[in-house]
Coordinates of C-alpha atoms in Angstrom, one line a residue:
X707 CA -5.8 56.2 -46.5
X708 CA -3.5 53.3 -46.9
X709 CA -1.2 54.8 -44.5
X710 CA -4.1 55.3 -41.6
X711 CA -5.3 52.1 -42.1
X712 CA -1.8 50.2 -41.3
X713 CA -1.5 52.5 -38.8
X714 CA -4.9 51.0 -37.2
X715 CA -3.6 47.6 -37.9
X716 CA -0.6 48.0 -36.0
X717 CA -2.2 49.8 -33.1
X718 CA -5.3 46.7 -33.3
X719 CA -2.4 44.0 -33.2
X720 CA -0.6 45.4 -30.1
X721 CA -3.4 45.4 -28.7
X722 CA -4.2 41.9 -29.2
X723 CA -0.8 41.3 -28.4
X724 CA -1.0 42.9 -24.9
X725 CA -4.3 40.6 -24.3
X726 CA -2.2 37.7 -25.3
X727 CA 0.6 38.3 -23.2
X728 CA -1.7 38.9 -20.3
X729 CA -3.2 36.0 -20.7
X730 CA -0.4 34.2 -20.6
X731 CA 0.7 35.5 -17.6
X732 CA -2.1 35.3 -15.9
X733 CA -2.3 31.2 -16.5
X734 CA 1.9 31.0 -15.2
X735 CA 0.4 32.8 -11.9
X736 CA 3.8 34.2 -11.9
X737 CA 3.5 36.8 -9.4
X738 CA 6.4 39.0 -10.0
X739 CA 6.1 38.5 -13.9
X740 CA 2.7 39.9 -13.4
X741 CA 3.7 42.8 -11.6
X742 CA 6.2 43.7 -13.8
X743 CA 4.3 43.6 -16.8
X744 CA 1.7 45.8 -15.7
X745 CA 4.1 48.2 -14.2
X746 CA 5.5 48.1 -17.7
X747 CA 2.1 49.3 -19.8
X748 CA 0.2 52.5 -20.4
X749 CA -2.2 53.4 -17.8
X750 CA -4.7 53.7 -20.8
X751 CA -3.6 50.0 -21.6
X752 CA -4.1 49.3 -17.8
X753 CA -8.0 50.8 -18.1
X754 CA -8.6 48.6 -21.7
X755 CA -7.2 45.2 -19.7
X756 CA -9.3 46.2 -16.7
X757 CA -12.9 46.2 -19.2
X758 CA -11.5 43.3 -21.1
X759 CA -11.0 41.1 -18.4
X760 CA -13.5 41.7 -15.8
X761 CA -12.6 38.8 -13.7
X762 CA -9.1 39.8 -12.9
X763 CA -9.9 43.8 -12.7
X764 CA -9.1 43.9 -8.8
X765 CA -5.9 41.7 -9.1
X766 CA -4.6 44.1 -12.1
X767 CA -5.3 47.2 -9.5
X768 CA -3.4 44.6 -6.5
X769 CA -0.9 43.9 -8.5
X770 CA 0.8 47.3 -9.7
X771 CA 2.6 49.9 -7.7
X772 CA 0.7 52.4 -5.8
X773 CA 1.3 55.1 -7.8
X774 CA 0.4 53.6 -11.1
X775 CA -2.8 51.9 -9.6
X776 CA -4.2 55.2 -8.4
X777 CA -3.8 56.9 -12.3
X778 CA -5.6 53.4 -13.8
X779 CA -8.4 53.8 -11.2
X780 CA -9.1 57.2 -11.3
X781 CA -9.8 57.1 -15.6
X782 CA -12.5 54.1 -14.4
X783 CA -15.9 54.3 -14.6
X784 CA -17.5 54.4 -11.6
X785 CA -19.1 50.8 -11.6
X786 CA -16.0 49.5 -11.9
X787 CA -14.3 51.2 -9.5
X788 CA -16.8 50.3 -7.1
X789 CA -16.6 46.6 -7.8
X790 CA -12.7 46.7 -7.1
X791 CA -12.9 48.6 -4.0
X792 CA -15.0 46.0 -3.0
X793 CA -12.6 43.5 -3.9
X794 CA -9.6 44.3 -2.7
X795 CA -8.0 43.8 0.4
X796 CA -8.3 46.7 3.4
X797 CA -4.9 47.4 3.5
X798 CA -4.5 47.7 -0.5
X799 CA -8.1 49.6 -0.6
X800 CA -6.1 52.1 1.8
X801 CA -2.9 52.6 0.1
X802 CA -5.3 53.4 -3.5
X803 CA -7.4 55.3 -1.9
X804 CA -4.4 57.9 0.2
X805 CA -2.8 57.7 -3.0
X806 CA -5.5 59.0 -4.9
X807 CA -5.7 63.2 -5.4
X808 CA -7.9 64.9 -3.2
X809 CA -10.2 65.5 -6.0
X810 CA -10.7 62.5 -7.2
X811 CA -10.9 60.8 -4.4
X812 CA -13.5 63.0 -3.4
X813 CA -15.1 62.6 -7.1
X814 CA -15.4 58.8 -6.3
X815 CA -16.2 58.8 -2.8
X816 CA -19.5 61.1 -3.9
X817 CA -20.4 58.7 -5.9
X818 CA -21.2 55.7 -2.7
X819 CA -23.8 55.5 -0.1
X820 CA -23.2 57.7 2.9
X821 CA -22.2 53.9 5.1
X822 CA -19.5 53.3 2.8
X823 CA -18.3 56.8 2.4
X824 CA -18.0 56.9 6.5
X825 CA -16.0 53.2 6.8
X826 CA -13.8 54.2 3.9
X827 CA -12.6 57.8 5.3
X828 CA -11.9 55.8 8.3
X829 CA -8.8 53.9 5.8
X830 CA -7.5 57.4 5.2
X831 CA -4.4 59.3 6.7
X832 CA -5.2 62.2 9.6
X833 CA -4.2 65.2 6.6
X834 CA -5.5 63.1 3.8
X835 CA -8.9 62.6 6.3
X836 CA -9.4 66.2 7.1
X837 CA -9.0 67.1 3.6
X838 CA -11.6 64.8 2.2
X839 CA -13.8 65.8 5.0
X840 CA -13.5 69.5 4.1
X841 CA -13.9 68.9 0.7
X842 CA -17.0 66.7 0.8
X843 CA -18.7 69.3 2.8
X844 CA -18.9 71.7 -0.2
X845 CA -22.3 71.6 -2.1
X846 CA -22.2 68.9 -4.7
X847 CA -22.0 71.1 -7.8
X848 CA -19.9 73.5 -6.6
X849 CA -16.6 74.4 -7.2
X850 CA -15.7 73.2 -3.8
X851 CA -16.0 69.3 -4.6
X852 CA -13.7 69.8 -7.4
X853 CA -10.7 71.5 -6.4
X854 CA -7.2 70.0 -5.4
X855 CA -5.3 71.8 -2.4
X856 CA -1.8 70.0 -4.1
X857 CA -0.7 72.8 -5.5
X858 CA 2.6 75.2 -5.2
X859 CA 2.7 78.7 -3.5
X860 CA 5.3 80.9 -3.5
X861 CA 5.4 84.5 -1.8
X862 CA 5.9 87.6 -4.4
X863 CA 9.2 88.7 -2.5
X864 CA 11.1 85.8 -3.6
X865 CA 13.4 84.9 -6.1
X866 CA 13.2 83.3 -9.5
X867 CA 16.2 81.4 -8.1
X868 CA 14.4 80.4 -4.9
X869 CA 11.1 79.7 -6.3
X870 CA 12.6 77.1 -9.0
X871 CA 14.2 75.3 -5.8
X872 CA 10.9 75.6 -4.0
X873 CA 9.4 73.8 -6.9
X874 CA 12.1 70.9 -7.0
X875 CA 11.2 70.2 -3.2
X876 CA 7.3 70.2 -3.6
X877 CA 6.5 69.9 -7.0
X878 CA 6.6 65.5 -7.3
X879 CA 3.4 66.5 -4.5
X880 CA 1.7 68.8 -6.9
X881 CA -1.1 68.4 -9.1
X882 CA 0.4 70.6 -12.0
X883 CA 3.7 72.7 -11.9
X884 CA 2.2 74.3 -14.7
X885 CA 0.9 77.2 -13.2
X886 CA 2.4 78.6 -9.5
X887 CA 0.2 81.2 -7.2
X888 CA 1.3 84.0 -5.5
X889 CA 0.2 84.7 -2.0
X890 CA 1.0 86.8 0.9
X891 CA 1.9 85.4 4.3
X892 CA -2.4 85.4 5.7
X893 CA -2.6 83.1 2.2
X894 CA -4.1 86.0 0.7
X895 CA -4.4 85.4 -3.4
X896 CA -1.9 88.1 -5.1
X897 CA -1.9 86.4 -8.5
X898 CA -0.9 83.4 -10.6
X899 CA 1.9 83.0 -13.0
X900 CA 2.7 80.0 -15.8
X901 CA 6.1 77.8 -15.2
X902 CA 7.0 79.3 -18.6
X903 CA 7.5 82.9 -17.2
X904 CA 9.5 81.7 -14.6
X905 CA 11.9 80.2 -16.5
X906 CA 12.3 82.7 -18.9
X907 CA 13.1 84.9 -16.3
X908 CA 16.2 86.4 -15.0
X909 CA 17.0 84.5 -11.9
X910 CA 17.7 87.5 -9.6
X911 CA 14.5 89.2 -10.2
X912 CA 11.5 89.1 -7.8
X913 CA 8.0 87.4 -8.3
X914 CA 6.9 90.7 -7.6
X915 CA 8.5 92.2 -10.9
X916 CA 7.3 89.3 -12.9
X917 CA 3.5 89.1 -12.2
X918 CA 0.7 91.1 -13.8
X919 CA -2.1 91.3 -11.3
X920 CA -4.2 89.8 -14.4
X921 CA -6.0 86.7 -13.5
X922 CA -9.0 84.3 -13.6
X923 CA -10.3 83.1 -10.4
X924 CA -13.0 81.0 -9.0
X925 CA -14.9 81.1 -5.8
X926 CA -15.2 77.9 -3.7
X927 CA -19.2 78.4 -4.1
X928 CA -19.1 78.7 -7.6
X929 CA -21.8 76.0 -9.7
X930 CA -19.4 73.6 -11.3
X931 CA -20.8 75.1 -14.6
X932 CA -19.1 78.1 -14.5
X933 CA -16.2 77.0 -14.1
X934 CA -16.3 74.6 -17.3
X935 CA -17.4 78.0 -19.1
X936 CA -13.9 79.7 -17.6
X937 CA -11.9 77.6 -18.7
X938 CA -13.3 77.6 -22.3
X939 CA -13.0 81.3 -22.5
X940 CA -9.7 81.1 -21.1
X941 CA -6.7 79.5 -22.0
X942 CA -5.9 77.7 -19.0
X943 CA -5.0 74.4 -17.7
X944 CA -5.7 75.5 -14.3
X945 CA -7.8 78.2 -12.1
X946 CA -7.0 78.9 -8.4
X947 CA -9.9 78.2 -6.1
X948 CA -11.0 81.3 -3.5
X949 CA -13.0 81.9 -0.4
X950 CA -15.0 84.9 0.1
X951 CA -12.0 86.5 1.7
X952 CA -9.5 85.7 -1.3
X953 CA -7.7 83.4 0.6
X954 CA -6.2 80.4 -1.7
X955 CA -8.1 77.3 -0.9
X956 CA -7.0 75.0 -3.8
X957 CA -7.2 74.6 -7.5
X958 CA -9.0 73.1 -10.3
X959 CA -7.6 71.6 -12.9
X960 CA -8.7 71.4 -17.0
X961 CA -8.9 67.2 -16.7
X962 CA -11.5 68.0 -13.5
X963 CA -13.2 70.3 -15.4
X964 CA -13.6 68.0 -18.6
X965 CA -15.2 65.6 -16.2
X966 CA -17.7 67.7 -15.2
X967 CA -18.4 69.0 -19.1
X968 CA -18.7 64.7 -19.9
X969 CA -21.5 64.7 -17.1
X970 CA -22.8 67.7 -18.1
X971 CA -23.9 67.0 -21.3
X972 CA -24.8 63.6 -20.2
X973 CA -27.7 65.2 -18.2
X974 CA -28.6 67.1 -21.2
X975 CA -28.8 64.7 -23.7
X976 CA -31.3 62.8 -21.1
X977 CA -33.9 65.2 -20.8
X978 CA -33.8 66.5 -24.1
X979 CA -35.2 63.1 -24.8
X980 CA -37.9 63.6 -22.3
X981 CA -36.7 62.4 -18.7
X982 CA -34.8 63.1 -15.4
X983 CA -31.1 62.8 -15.2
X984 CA -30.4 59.4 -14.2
X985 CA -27.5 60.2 -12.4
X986 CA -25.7 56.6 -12.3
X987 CA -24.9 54.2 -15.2
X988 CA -27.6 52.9 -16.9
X989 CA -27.3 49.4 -16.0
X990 CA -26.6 50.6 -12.6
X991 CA -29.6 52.4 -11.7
X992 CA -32.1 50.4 -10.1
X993 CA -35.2 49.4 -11.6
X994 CA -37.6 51.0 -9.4
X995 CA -35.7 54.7 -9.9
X996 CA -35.4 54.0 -13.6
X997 CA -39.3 53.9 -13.5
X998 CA -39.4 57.3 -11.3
X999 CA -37.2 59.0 -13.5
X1000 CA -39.3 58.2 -16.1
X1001 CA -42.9 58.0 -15.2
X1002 CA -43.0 61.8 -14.0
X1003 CA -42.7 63.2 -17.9
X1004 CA -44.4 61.0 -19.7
X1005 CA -47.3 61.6 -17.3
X1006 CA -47.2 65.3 -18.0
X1007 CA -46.8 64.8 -21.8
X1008 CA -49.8 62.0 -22.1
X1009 CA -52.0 64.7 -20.2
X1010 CA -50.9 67.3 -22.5
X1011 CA -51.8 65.3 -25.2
X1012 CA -55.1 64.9 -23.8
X1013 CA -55.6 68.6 -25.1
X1014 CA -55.1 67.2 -28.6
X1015 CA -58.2 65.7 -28.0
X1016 CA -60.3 68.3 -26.6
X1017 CA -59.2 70.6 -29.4
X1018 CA -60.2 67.8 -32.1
X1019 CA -63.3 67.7 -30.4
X1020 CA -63.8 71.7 -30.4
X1021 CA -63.7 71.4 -34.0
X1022 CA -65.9 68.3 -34.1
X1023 CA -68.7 69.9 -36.5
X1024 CA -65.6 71.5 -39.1
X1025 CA -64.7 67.6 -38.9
X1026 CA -67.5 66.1 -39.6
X1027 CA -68.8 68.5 -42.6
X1028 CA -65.5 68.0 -44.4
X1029 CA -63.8 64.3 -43.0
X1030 CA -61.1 64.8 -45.5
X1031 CA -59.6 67.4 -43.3
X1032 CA -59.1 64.6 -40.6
X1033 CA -56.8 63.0 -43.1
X1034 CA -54.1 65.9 -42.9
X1035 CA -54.3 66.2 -38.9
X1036 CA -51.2 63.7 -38.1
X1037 CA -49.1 65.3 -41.1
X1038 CA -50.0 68.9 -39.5
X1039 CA -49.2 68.2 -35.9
X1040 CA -45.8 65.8 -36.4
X1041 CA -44.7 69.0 -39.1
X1042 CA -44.9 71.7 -36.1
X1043 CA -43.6 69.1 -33.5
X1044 CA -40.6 68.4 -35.7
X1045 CA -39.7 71.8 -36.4
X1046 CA -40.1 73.0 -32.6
X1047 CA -37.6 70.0 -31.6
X1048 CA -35.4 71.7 -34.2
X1049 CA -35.3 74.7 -32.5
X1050 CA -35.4 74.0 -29.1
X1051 CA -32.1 71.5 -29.8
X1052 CA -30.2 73.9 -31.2
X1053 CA -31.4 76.8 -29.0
X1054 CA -30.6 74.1 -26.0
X1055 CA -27.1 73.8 -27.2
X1056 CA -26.3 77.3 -28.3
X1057 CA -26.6 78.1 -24.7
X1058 CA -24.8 75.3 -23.2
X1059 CA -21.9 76.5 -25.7
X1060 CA -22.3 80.2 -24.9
X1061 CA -23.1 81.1 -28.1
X1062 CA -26.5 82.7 -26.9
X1063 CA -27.8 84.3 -23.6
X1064 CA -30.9 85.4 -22.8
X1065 CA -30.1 89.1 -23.6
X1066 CA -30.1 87.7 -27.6
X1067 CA -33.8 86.8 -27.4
X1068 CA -34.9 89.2 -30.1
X1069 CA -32.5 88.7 -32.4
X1070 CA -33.2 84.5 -31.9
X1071 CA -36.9 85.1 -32.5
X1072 CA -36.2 87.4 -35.8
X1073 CA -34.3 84.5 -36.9
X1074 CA -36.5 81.7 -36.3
X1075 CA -39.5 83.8 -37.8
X1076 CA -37.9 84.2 -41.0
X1077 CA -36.7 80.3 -40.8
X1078 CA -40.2 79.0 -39.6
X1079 CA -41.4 81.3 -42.8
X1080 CA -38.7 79.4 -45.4
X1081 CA -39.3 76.0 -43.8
X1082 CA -42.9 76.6 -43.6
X1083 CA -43.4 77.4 -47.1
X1084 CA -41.1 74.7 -48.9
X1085 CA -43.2 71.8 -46.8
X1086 CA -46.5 74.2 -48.1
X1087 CA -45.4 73.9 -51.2
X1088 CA -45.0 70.0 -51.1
X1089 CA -48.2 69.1 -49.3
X1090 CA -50.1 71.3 -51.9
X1091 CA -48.1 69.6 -54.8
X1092 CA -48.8 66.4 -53.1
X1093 CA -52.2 66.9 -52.2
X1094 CA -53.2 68.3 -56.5
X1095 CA -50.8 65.2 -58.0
X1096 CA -53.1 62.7 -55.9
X1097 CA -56.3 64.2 -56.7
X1098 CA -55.0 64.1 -60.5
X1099 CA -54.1 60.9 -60.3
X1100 CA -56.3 58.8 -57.8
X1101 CA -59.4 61.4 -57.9
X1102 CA -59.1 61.1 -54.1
X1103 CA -60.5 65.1 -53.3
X1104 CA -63.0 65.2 -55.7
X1105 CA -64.2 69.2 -56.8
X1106 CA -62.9 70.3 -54.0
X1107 CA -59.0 69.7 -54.5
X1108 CA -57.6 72.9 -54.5
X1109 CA -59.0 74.7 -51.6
X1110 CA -57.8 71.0 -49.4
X1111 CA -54.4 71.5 -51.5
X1112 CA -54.7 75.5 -49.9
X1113 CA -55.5 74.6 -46.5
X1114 CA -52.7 72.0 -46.3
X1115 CA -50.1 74.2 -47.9
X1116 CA -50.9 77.8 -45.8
X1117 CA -51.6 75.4 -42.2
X1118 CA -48.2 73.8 -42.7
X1119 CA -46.8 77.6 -42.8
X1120 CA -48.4 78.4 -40.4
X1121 CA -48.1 75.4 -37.9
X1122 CA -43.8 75.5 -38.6
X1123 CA -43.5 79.2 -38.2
X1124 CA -45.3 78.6 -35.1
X1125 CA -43.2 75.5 -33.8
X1126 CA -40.0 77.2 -34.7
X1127 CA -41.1 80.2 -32.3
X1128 CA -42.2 78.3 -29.3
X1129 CA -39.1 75.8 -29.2
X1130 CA -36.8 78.3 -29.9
X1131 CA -38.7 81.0 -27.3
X1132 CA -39.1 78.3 -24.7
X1133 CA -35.6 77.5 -23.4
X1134 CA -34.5 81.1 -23.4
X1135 CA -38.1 81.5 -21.0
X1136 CA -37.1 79.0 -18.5
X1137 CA -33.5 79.8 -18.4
X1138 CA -34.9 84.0 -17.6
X1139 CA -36.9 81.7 -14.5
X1140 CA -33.7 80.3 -13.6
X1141 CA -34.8 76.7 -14.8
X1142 CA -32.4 74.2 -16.9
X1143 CA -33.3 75.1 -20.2
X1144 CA -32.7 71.1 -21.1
X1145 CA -36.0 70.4 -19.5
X1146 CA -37.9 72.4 -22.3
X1147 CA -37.4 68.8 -24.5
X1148 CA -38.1 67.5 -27.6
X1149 CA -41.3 65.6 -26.9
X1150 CA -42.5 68.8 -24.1
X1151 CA -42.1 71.1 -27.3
X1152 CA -43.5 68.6 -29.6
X1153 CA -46.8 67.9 -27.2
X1154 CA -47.4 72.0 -27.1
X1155 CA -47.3 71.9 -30.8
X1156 CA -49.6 68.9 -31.8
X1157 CA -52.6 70.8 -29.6
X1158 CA -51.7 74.2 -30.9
X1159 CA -50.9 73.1 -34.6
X1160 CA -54.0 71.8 -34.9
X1161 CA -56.2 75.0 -33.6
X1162 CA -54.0 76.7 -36.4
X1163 CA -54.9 73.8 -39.0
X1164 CA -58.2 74.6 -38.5
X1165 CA -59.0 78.0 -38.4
X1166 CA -56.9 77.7 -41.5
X1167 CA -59.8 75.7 -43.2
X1168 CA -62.6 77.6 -41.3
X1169 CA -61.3 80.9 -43.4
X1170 CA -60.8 79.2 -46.6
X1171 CA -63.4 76.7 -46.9
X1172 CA -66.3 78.7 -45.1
X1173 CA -69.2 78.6 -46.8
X1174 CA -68.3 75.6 -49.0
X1175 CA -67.2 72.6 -47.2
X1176 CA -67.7 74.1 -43.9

């Protein structure tokens, strides 16, 4: 412990000591000093000076090499970036922008309104142009939006000798040299190989002896999801990108695809808790679409609420014969609407992990039936305990105590065996309709509960109290 904490020490004072520096430097407006410094640090130091000192972010991005300012931008988030872009100078916002990878630079670009977009490709190179054009007209989740075309191909009749030359001329270009692909003169995908192979490899001996026609591939259509789920069944740090013909179009790389997981669960996370994606930063999103995003749920859960009500009032005349029962109604409902959000959370996110599919229905509901029955009955138990100590103490039930105590006790069974069901049943149902599971969410599963909990709840204390209280 000792030893982590001086360790967090020293890493907190050079940080300070970076500011400090920085600071300095910035009051000499010492041009070259400036430029040297920041050539000098980390680009994850770069990205912390950046959020520290928002007033200089665009001069820290001017002020570097090329190179070095394209890494720092693209690790960004996006408000930043677009604040810079719109500081900085044309020529400088050009050489960032041609220096960026195809990817991200189509990443960032997606991100702007379709007038900025079209006066920005305008800064780019012809090749640099035509690729960010062809990229950009891929469908916005797909596979196509992410890919790089920076990466090295080699034919399967060469060398090792002559493809380790290739990939000293061309591989400073290259996105990774950690994998190379194999194609055929049409640019027809043969198969991919790892850098290790290669140099492992007897120099005389053709590609063609070294592959193993054993590979993971995507299609340029492909949902952006499915590639995040190949590479975490795969050990890869990068997947070639196909057309429907097989011919090579780029690749995708594991730091693209971790993006893409980020965002992801982002979008999740948001309507678990019971609205649209936002889709921007949340200080970013304009007030107006913050209230749309909203609005449209908690419409439809206040007018399924509204069924809490008509249900209380079907049971009007059990309420009004025995007014105790209304006591227990908010314990009931929030009970079944708790455990339901308990399933459906963990339902939600065993199936973003892969864990489940919708072929493991039954043995999901055997589970939940049997934990709806444990959970059910150790909160039975305590509301019948709770509701016999009161009565013993404060005389609150009167005669009647242990058939309330019963009601409470077998209803709460009930109502949690049930909630476990429906909000462990209800993402799997909407995922077998081809809908995000996510938008089955907490408060959606909750709201069916309350109006069904309490049907249970009371036919509960119709059977046991009939002909007594009721």
């Amino acid at each position: 412990f000792f030893t982590v904490g001086l360790g967090r020490m020293s890493v907190d004072q050079e940080h300070d000591n970076t500011n400090d520096q920085f600071q300095t430097m910035i009051q000499s407006e010492d041009v070259l000093q400036i430029r040297e410094f920041l050539n000098n640090q980390n680009i994850s130091d770069i990205a912390e000076l950046i959020y520290e000192f928002p007033d200089y972010e665009s001069q820290i991005i001017a002020n570097m090499s090329t190179h070095r300012a394209a890494s720092a931008f693209k690790i960004l988030d996006t408000p930043t970036q677009k604040r810079i872009i719109q500081e900085l100078p044309a020529f400088k916002t050009a050489e960032l922008l041609n220096d960026l990878s195809a990817d991200d630079r189509t990443a960032f670009l997606e991100e702007l309104p379709s007038e900025v977009v079209k006066e920005l490709i305008k800064t780019l190179d012809p090749e640099e142009r035509k690729i960010t054009l062809s990229l950009l007209g891929y469908p916005e989740s797909s596979v196509g939006r992410l890919m790089t075309p920076d990466y090295i191909a080699v034919h399967k009749d060469w060398t090792i000798r002559e493809v380790i030359e290739h990939i000293r001329e061309v591989g400073k270009d290259s996105e990774t040299i950690d994998v190379i692909y194999v194609v055929d003169d049409k640019g027809i995908f043969i198969d991919d190989i790892r850098i290790r192979e290669i140099i492992l490899a007897n120099p005389d001996k053709r590609i063609e002896d070294v592959i193993d026609n054993r590979y993971i591939a995507l299609n340029v259509n492909d949902d952006q999801e499915k590639a995040s789920e190949a590479f975490k069944m795969n050990n890869r740090v990068a997947l070639p990108v196909l057309d429907n013909n097989n011919v090579l179009l780029g690749i995708v790389t594991i730091d693209d695809v971790l993006w893409v997981a980020q965002e992801e669960f982002t979008e999740d996370i948001q309507k678990i808790g019971g609205t649209e994606a936002l889709d921007e930063p949340y200080l970013e999103i304009p007030l107006v679409k913050l209230f749309k995003k909203r609005i449209v749920w908690l419409v439809v859960l206040f007018l399924s609420e509204m069924l809490t009500a008509t249900a209380m009032g079907y049971f009007e005349d059990e309420i009004a014969k025995a007014v105790v029962l209304a006591l227990f109604v908010p314990l009931i409902i929030s009970s079944g609407g708790n455990s339901g959000s308990q399933a459906s959370t963990l339902i939600i996110q065993a199936m973003a992990l892969g864990e489940i599919t919708i072929a493991d229905w039954w043995i999901v509901i055997r589970r939940e039936i049997l934990s709806g029955l444990m959970l059910g009955a150790v909160l039975g138990i305590i509301g019948f305990t709770r509701v016999m100590l009161w009565n013993q103490i404060f005389h609150t039930y009167g005669d009647h105590s242990l058939l309330i105590a019963s009601t409470v006790g077998f209803s709460l069974v009930g109502v949690v065996l049930w909630g476990t069901i429906a909000g462990s049943m209800l993402p799997i149902v909407l995922k077998k309709f081809g809908a995000d599971p996510a938008t089955s969410s907490a408060p959606f599963v909750a709201t069916l509960v309350d109006v069904t909990g309490l049907v249970i709840y009371f036919s509960v204390a119709f059977l046991i109290m009939r002909g007594i209280l009721l």
